[in-house]
Amino acid sequence: MLAGSTHIHTLVAAFRQAVEEDFTRTRTVSDHARRLGTSRWHLDTAVRQATGLTPKEHADARVIHEAKHLLAHSTLPAARVGTRLGFPDRATFGRFFRNRTGVTPAAFRAATPTPEAATRCAPTASKMSSR
C-alpha cells in the first residue's frame, strides 16, 4: 500500500506529464518509472490506485488518441502515422492499433468523416432560415 494521497497525486500527475512528453518515444512502464525516479511496481500501484488503469493502458491510450487524430485530420499514410508515433514499421503500428481499437488504421480512416465532408453536410444559415 502506498502512503499519502498527496504523494500518489504528485506521482500520477508527473507520470501523465511524462507520457504526454514521451509518447512518441516510449510506452514502457519501466522507462517512465526510471524517468520519475521510482520503481515500476510503485508507479503501477500509484496509477492503478488513483485511476483504476495501469500505466501501460494510459500510455497506449495516449498513442491511440494521437493516431486517431492524425488518421482523421491528415493525409499522412498510415505507415507515416506509425513512424511519427515511434513504431518501427507499418505492420507493428497496424497490429497495435487494431488490437486496441478493433479496426485497422485504414478502416478507421475510411469510417471517419473528413472535415471537408462535415462542412459539406452541415446546414448553412440560409438553409436553416428557410425552414
mmCIF file of C-alpha atoms in Angstrom:
data_model
loop_
_atom_site.group_PDB
_atom_site.id
_atom_site.type_symbol
_atom_site.label_atom_id
_atom_site.label_comp_id
_atom_site.label_asym_id
_atom_site.label_seq_id
_atom_site.Cartn_x
_atom_site.Cartn_y
_atom_site.Cartn_z
ATOM 1 C CA MET A 1 0.000 0.000 0.000
ATOM 2 C CA LEU A 2 1.272 3.449 -0.869
ATOM 3 C CA ALA A 3 1.259 6.089 1.827
ATOM 4 C CA GLY A 4 -0.023 9.593 1.339
ATOM 5 C CA SER A 5 -2.599 10.631 -1.201
ATOM 6 C CA THR A 6 -0.575 13.794 -1.929
ATOM 7 C CA HIS A 7 2.403 11.645 -2.901
ATOM 8 C CA ILE A 8 0.207 9.476 -5.120
ATOM 9 C CA HIS A 9 -1.385 12.514 -6.739
ATOM 10 C CA THR A 10 2.037 14.086 -7.393
ATOM 11 C CA LEU A 11 3.437 10.873 -8.852
ATOM 12 C CA VAL A 12 0.412 10.290 -11.092
ATOM 13 C CA ALA A 13 0.499 13.893 -12.311
ATOM 14 C CA ALA A 14 4.216 13.544 -13.101
ATOM 15 C CA PHE A 15 3.526 10.266 -14.878
ATOM 16 C CA ARG A 16 0.799 11.823 -17.021
ATOM 17 C CA GLN A 17 3.147 14.662 -17.942
ATOM 18 C CA ALA A 18 5.896 12.167 -18.807
ATOM 19 C CA VAL A 19 3.502 10.237 -21.044
ATOM 20 C CA GLU A 20 2.475 13.457 -22.773
ATOM 21 C CA GLU A 21 6.088 14.411 -23.410
ATOM 22 C CA ASP A 22 7.383 10.952 -24.364
ATOM 23 C CA PHE A 23 4.503 9.063 -26.018
ATOM 24 C CA THR A 24 6.248 9.078 -29.403
ATOM 25 C CA ARG A 25 9.442 7.673 -27.888
ATOM 26 C CA THR A 26 8.357 5.111 -25.314
ATOM 27 C CA ARG A 27 5.315 3.371 -23.919
ATOM 28 C CA THR A 28 7.109 1.156 -21.409
ATOM 29 C CA VAL A 29 6.322 1.489 -17.732
ATOM 30 C CA SER A 30 9.971 0.841 -16.867
ATOM 31 C CA ASP A 31 11.114 3.855 -18.909
ATOM 32 C CA HIS A 32 8.568 6.113 -17.225
ATOM 33 C CA ALA A 33 9.405 4.790 -13.758
ATOM 34 C CA ARG A 34 13.119 5.341 -14.377
ATOM 35 C CA ARG A 35 12.465 8.904 -15.584
ATOM 36 C CA LEU A 36 10.375 9.609 -12.480
ATOM 37 C CA GLY A 37 12.927 8.067 -10.127
ATOM 38 C CA THR A 38 10.640 5.354 -8.811
ATOM 39 C CA SER A 39 10.176 1.646 -9.225
ATOM 40 C CA ARG A 40 7.912 0.108 -11.807
ATOM 41 C CA TRP A 41 5.904 -1.502 -9.008
ATOM 42 C CA HIS A 42 5.474 1.805 -7.160
ATOM 43 C CA LEU A 43 4.361 3.602 -10.335
ATOM 44 C CA ASP A 44 1.968 0.803 -11.276
ATOM 45 C CA THR A 45 0.419 0.743 -7.811
ATOM 46 C CA ALA A 46 0.022 4.532 -7.621
ATOM 47 C CA VAL A 47 -1.513 4.873 -11.079
ATOM 48 C CA ARG A 48 -3.886 1.935 -10.527
ATOM 49 C CA GLN A 49 -4.924 3.256 -7.134
ATOM 50 C CA ALA A 50 -5.587 6.755 -8.483
ATOM 51 C CA THR A 51 -7.173 5.904 -11.829
ATOM 52 C CA GLY A 52 -8.155 2.253 -11.968
ATOM 53 C CA LEU A 53 -5.986 1.801 -15.062
ATOM 54 C CA THR A 54 -2.438 0.570 -15.485
ATOM 55 C CA PRO A 55 0.341 2.912 -16.582
ATOM 56 C CA LYS A 56 0.609 0.885 -19.805
ATOM 57 C CA GLU A 57 -3.084 1.418 -20.518
ATOM 58 C CA HIS A 58 -2.620 5.176 -20.041
ATOM 59 C CA ALA A 59 0.422 5.317 -22.322
ATOM 60 C CA ASP A 60 -1.249 3.218 -25.011
ATOM 61 C CA ALA A 61 -4.416 5.336 -24.830
ATOM 62 C CA ARG A 62 -2.361 8.482 -25.477
ATOM 63 C CA VAL A 63 -0.779 6.891 -28.549
ATOM 64 C CA ILE A 64 -4.177 5.723 -29.826
ATOM 65 C CA HIS A 65 -5.618 9.208 -29.303
ATOM 66 C CA GLU A 66 -2.839 10.762 -31.385
ATOM 67 C CA ALA A 67 -3.055 8.039 -34.032
ATOM 68 C CA LYS A 68 -6.797 8.630 -34.419
ATOM 69 C CA HIS A 69 -6.239 12.371 -34.638
ATOM 70 C CA LEU A 70 -3.583 12.003 -37.337
ATOM 71 C CA LEU A 71 -5.615 9.473 -39.297
ATOM 72 C CA ALA A 72 -8.732 11.638 -39.169
ATOM 73 C CA HIS A 73 -7.159 15.046 -39.739
ATOM 74 C CA SER A 74 -4.200 14.485 -42.024
ATOM 75 C CA THR A 75 -3.459 12.855 -45.327
ATOM 76 C CA LEU A 76 -0.403 11.067 -43.968
ATOM 77 C CA PRO A 77 -0.290 7.412 -44.975
ATOM 78 C CA ALA A 78 -0.842 5.060 -42.041
ATOM 79 C CA ALA A 79 2.804 3.971 -42.231
ATOM 80 C CA ARG A 80 3.927 7.595 -41.704
ATOM 81 C CA VAL A 81 1.491 7.982 -38.810
ATOM 82 C CA GLY A 82 3.084 4.913 -37.229
ATOM 83 C CA THR A 83 6.573 6.280 -37.814
ATOM 84 C CA ARG A 84 5.632 9.587 -36.185
ATOM 85 C CA LEU A 85 4.370 7.670 -33.177
ATOM 86 C CA GLY A 86 7.589 5.692 -32.801
ATOM 87 C CA PHE A 87 6.674 2.386 -34.419
ATOM 88 C CA PRO A 88 9.421 0.623 -36.379
ATOM 89 C CA ASP A 89 7.174 -0.338 -39.290
ATOM 90 C CA ARG A 90 3.645 -0.272 -40.691
ATOM 91 C CA ALA A 91 2.812 -3.808 -39.569
ATOM 92 C CA THR A 92 3.695 -3.155 -35.921
ATOM 93 C CA PHE A 93 1.639 0.035 -35.882
ATOM 94 C CA GLY A 94 -1.261 -1.720 -37.604
ATOM 95 C CA ARG A 95 -1.285 -4.558 -35.056
ATOM 96 C CA PHE A 96 -1.056 -2.121 -32.134
ATOM 97 C CA PHE A 97 -3.917 -0.001 -33.498
ATOM 98 C CA ARG A 98 -6.138 -2.967 -34.399
ATOM 99 C CA ASN A 99 -5.579 -4.715 -31.048
ATOM 100 C CA ARG A 100 -6.666 -1.627 -29.140
ATOM 101 C CA THR A 101 -9.454 -0.300 -31.360
ATOM 102 C CA GLY A 102 -10.795 -3.368 -33.129
ATOM 103 C CA VAL A 103 -10.213 -1.874 -36.585
ATOM 104 C CA THR A 104 -7.237 -1.291 -38.833
ATOM 105 C CA PRO A 105 -5.888 2.225 -39.344
ATOM 106 C CA ALA A 106 -7.241 2.179 -42.908
ATOM 107 C CA ALA A 107 -10.709 1.092 -41.755
ATOM 108 C CA PHE A 108 -10.714 3.791 -39.058
ATOM 109 C CA ARG A 109 -9.759 6.451 -41.600
ATOM 110 C CA ALA A 110 -12.390 5.239 -44.078
ATOM 111 C CA ALA A 111 -15.103 5.375 -41.398
ATOM 112 C CA THR A 112 -14.104 8.827 -40.157
ATOM 113 C CA PRO A 113 -15.732 11.769 -41.882
ATOM 114 C CA THR A 114 -13.250 14.284 -43.191
ATOM 115 C CA PRO A 115 -13.548 17.919 -42.098
ATOM 116 C CA GLU A 116 -14.472 18.809 -45.694
ATOM 117 C CA ALA A 117 -17.300 16.243 -45.696
ATOM 118 C CA ALA A 118 -18.631 17.597 -42.418
ATOM 119 C CA THR A 119 -18.627 21.106 -43.867
ATOM 120 C CA ARG A 120 -20.476 19.935 -46.985
ATOM 121 C CA CYS A 121 -23.110 18.172 -44.867
ATOM 122 C CA ALA A 122 -23.618 20.959 -42.314
ATOM 123 C CA PRO A 123 -26.692 23.089 -42.918
ATOM 124 C CA THR A 124 -25.943 26.650 -43.909
ATOM 125 C CA ALA A 125 -27.601 29.647 -42.296
ATOM 126 C CA SER A 126 -29.740 30.257 -45.411
ATOM 127 C CA LYS A 127 -30.981 26.651 -45.430
ATOM 128 C CA MET A 128 -31.821 26.833 -41.736
ATOM 129 C CA SER A 129 -33.722 30.125 -42.015
ATOM 130 C CA SER A 130 -35.898 28.793 -44.838
ATOM 131 C CA ARG A 131 -37.297 26.050 -42.593
#
